[in-house]
Amino acid sequence: MKKKNLFTFPAMAAVAALALTGCVNDDGAAGGSGVEVSGVDEAAVALLPAEVKEAGKLVVGTDAEYPPNEFKDASGQPAGWSVDLVEAIGAKLGLEVEWEIMSFDSILPRVEEGALSLGSSSFTDTLERQKTVDFVNYLQAGTAWAAPKGSTVDPDNACGMKVSVQSGTIQHTDDLPARSKACEDAGKAAIDILQFETQAEATQALLDGRADAMAADSPITGDAIAKSEGELVAIGKLYDAAPYGFPFQKGSGVGKAVQAALQSLMDDGSYEKLLKSAGLESGALKEATINAGNS
């Protein structure tokens, strides 16, 4: 069942001093950036559709099961650096952010039909996804693998191996199927792709020994390794670097407004500070783009 979580912001005139406060996820790891947003960007506000201005809110869908990007804090509310970024965008637009927690696979259809203003769930911007939604790009990321310490698994030679992934991710839908087909074309055993509804389940399958390796977006793999207390290590190199994007309905003016608000955060330094607090400054973009994914 999806949940609605309402973050109440001050009135527009009082948003200037908004601070992004920290949260704690279920395993006690700290979240939140502590980055202050300098104020409402009136030029970005002017791009909002009239109905969004009148509603005074952005309705944003998230899976909240992909730490450190998106997860639930101790009270079940969305947290993580990308959640902080959306809250900062909302502040720049003078809007409340109303969160809906739902399965990853259900977010894009809800965006496409207009039930959500945005999605925020570490979506890789791809040409295939651009057929149904558009994206405001906010980070450059890639795919990275993890395996138990001492493992000889190689992402380029994983034929016959069991590899865990979260259902609906680019690793599940594109990367591993292509690698598995290459194995079969070479007369080798296919990759046994173990798909799970949440990333937490995919990571646990690796820790439990049910999987030989795990493939996920680089921030997520790095976080899993850091929390494994030495049980997991990175294997292979990061590959298929591509932009993350916030999906929005095609033709919606929300996208242009969000793009302008994100650019404002880039220009005033808030964006860089937020990424630095999450250790992701190497993936920072210099410009807020739309549909930069080209593969």
XYZ file of C-alpha atoms in Angstrom:
295
model
C 0.000 0.000 0.000
C 1.337 3.401 -0.873
C 1.602 6.061 1.785
C 1.248 9.810 1.568
C 3.749 11.813 3.570
C 3.264 15.563 3.741
C 6.210 17.838 4.493
C 4.767 21.217 5.507
C 6.928 24.161 4.452
C 6.608 27.733 5.674
C 4.663 30.222 3.601
C 6.493 31.532 0.521
C 7.740 34.674 2.241
C 9.356 32.640 4.969
C 11.053 30.017 2.809
C 14.237 32.085 2.411
C 15.873 30.594 5.488
C 14.737 27.013 4.965
C 17.263 24.476 6.271
C 17.268 20.858 5.114
C 17.265 18.936 8.387
C 18.835 15.554 8.991
C 16.961 12.299 9.472
C 17.856 8.804 10.603
C 17.071 5.684 8.609
C 15.999 2.366 10.028
C 19.562 1.148 10.636
C 20.623 4.349 12.372
C 22.707 5.837 9.558
C 22.587 9.607 9.402
C 20.858 11.369 6.518
C 20.055 14.951 5.624
C 22.354 17.556 4.186
C 21.990 20.549 6.501
C 22.257 22.762 3.400
C 20.346 26.023 3.533
C 18.272 27.176 0.559
C 18.778 30.873 -0.136
C 15.220 31.731 -1.154
C 12.414 31.499 -3.691
C 13.418 31.925 -7.338
C 10.625 34.019 -8.823
C 11.744 33.344 -12.399
C 11.379 29.609 -11.779
C 8.022 30.135 -10.064
C 6.783 31.996 -13.143
C 7.245 28.812 -15.198
C 4.884 26.751 -13.037
C 1.500 25.756 -14.482
C -1.369 27.696 -12.923
C -2.898 24.574 -11.387
C 0.331 23.744 -9.554
C 0.637 27.296 -8.206
C -2.945 27.107 -6.977
C -2.395 23.715 -5.353
C 0.786 25.006 -3.721
C 2.538 21.650 -3.819
C 4.565 19.144 -5.807
C 3.338 15.561 -5.488
C 6.410 13.331 -5.724
C 6.571 9.545 -5.895
C 9.490 7.598 -4.443
C 10.320 3.979 -3.716
C 12.278 4.978 -0.556
C 14.190 1.685 -0.571
C 17.437 2.759 -2.233
C 19.840 4.170 0.361
C 21.660 6.513 0.444
C 19.603 8.162 -2.314
C 16.124 7.464 -0.968
C 15.115 5.566 2.154
C 12.734 5.789 5.132
C 13.769 7.468 8.357
C 12.852 6.145 11.803
C 9.339 7.570 11.507
C 8.760 6.119 8.036
C 9.239 9.408 6.187
C 11.313 9.671 2.977
C 14.933 10.673 3.590
C 18.224 10.710 1.683
C 20.225 13.210 -0.321
C 17.945 13.115 -3.377
C 14.931 13.655 -1.109
C 16.764 16.690 0.286
C 17.365 17.895 -3.272
C 13.665 17.677 -4.138
C 12.785 19.518 -0.935
C 15.276 22.228 -1.930
C 13.692 22.473 -5.380
C 10.290 22.806 -3.726
C 11.657 25.603 -1.560
C 13.003 27.421 -4.618
C 9.522 27.171 -6.126
C 7.733 28.179 -2.916
C 5.880 24.861 -2.874
C 5.240 22.139 -0.331
C 6.459 18.676 -1.296
C 3.931 15.900 -0.761
C 5.591 12.494 -0.869
C 3.947 9.250 -1.961
C 5.869 6.076 -1.177
C 5.180 3.364 -3.755
C 6.862 0.550 -5.643
C 9.562 1.577 -8.110
C 7.714 0.050 -11.066
C 4.551 2.061 -10.401
C 6.167 5.516 -10.413
C 6.641 6.120 -14.152
C 3.054 5.081 -15.030
C 1.743 7.438 -12.325
C 3.901 10.246 -13.700
C 2.781 9.518 -17.248
C -0.900 9.720 -16.319
C -0.371 12.983 -14.392
C -1.107 11.594 -10.928
C 2.380 12.666 -9.782
C 4.176 15.948 -10.450
C 7.543 14.182 -10.365
C 9.274 10.949 -9.581
C 12.342 10.836 -7.359
C 13.719 7.323 -7.207
C 17.180 7.264 -8.829
C 15.833 6.877 -12.361
C 18.448 6.572 -15.073
C 17.426 8.803 -17.979
C 17.255 6.500 -21.024
C 15.931 6.868 -24.558
C 13.445 4.076 -23.882
C 12.015 5.832 -20.826
C 11.912 9.138 -22.723
C 9.226 7.588 -24.937
C 6.712 7.985 -22.106
C 8.123 10.663 -19.747
C 10.690 13.466 -19.735
C 13.522 13.940 -17.227
C 15.192 16.831 -15.406
C 18.776 15.616 -14.953
C 20.576 16.091 -11.635
C 23.511 13.637 -11.271
C 25.882 11.521 -13.350
C 25.998 7.934 -12.085
C 26.877 4.487 -13.393
C 26.593 0.782 -12.629
C 28.864 -0.843 -10.042
C 29.050 -4.405 -8.737
C 29.716 -5.813 -5.280
C 30.606 -9.317 -4.165
C 31.738 -11.035 -0.951
C 35.312 -10.373 0.086
C 37.647 -12.823 -1.634
C 35.231 -13.474 -4.503
C 36.588 -14.135 -7.999
C 33.402 -12.933 -9.726
C 34.080 -10.612 -12.667
C 31.267 -8.492 -14.175
C 32.756 -9.220 -17.610
C 32.746 -12.960 -16.964
C 29.681 -13.652 -14.837
C 28.209 -16.434 -16.955
C 26.435 -18.992 -14.778
C 26.592 -16.738 -11.734
C 23.669 -15.580 -9.594
C 23.435 -11.779 -9.584
C 20.888 -9.886 -7.490
C 19.199 -6.682 -8.659
C 16.213 -4.544 -7.782
C 13.266 -5.124 -10.102
C 12.725 -2.416 -12.713
C 16.181 -0.889 -12.468
C 18.387 -0.410 -15.523
C 20.526 -3.311 -14.285
C 17.476 -5.581 -14.290
C 15.888 -4.467 -17.548
C 18.924 -3.723 -19.749
C 22.388 -4.479 -18.393
C 22.162 -8.024 -17.041
C 19.863 -9.355 -19.804
C 22.386 -8.140 -22.404
C 25.285 -9.704 -20.507
C 23.354 -12.943 -20.091
C 22.557 -13.089 -23.815
C 26.236 -12.611 -24.619
C 26.994 -15.580 -22.390
C 24.467 -17.758 -24.205
C 25.650 -16.568 -27.622
C 29.143 -17.694 -26.606
C 27.817 -21.119 -25.645
C 28.134 -20.470 -21.917
C 25.574 -20.641 -19.099
C 23.213 -17.686 -18.756
C 23.445 -15.321 -15.812
C 20.860 -16.233 -13.171
C 19.270 -12.819 -12.578
C 17.733 -12.712 -9.087
C 15.246 -9.853 -9.027
C 13.831 -8.381 -5.829
C 11.182 -5.756 -5.209
C 13.518 -3.649 -3.053
C 17.235 -2.947 -3.096
C 17.447 -3.972 0.564
C 16.305 -7.466 -0.416
C 18.790 -7.615 -3.281
C 21.644 -6.610 -0.964
C 20.543 -9.079 1.724
C 20.510 -11.889 -0.842
C 24.186 -11.185 -1.477
C 25.019 -11.029 2.229
C 23.139 -14.300 2.838
C 25.028 -16.116 0.088
C 21.983 -16.578 -2.144
C 23.677 -14.432 -4.807
C 27.265 -14.428 -6.047
C 27.249 -10.704 -6.803
C 25.021 -7.634 -6.858
C 24.647 -4.938 -9.530
C 23.202 -1.508 -8.773
C 23.758 2.185 -9.354
C 27.166 3.310 -8.123
C 25.945 5.358 -5.100
C 23.858 2.428 -3.896
C 26.615 -0.166 -4.337
C 29.076 2.106 -2.546
C 26.665 2.545 0.351
C 26.050 -1.212 0.623
C 29.795 -1.891 0.716
C 30.375 0.813 3.335
C 27.680 -0.663 5.604
C 28.762 -4.289 5.203
C 31.599 -4.043 7.749
C 34.094 -5.544 5.330
C 31.905 -8.383 4.082
C 31.444 -6.880 0.625
C 33.934 -5.379 -1.820
C 33.700 -3.597 -5.157
C 34.459 -5.732 -8.207
C 35.220 -4.495 -11.695
C 35.007 -0.876 -12.763
C 32.103 1.564 -12.865
C 30.546 1.530 -16.341
C 27.651 2.908 -18.386
C 27.780 6.334 -16.763
C 24.507 8.118 -17.435
C 22.417 10.887 -15.892
C 19.861 10.431 -13.169
C 16.652 12.329 -13.801
C 13.437 13.376 -12.091
C 10.695 12.090 -14.450
C 7.770 14.381 -15.256
C 4.781 14.136 -17.577
C 5.496 14.935 -21.212
C 4.268 18.420 -22.093
C 3.980 19.448 -18.446
C 5.280 22.893 -17.522
C 6.411 21.441 -14.210
C 9.595 20.185 -15.863
C 10.774 23.613 -17.004
C 10.067 25.071 -13.572
C 11.943 22.267 -11.808
C 14.835 22.643 -14.240
C 15.035 26.371 -13.488
C 14.844 25.768 -9.729
C 17.615 23.166 -9.914
C 19.756 25.547 -11.960
C 19.199 28.196 -9.290
C 20.478 25.742 -6.662
C 23.511 25.084 -8.845
C 24.177 28.783 -9.317
C 23.983 29.682 -5.609
C 26.173 26.757 -4.503
C 23.480 24.829 -2.604
C 23.532 21.916 -5.055
C 27.294 21.460 -4.777
C 27.169 21.596 -0.972
C 24.389 19.003 -0.877
C 26.280 16.559 -3.112
C 29.495 17.122 -1.185
C 27.706 16.265 2.070
C 26.698 12.952 0.477
C 30.161 12.275 -0.976
C 28.829 12.481 -4.534
C 30.486 15.646 -5.817
C 32.266 13.652 -8.551
C 28.881 13.108 -10.194
C 27.817 16.756 -10.076
C 26.420 18.328 -13.236
C 27.371 21.841 -14.287
C 23.991 22.526 -15.851
C 20.425 21.358 -15.193
C 19.380 19.615 -18.383
C 16.296 17.865 -19.751
C 16.525 14.441 -21.402
C 20.323 14.298 -21.484
C 20.253 10.495 -21.556
C 21.277 9.267 -25.005
C 21.328 5.506 -24.753
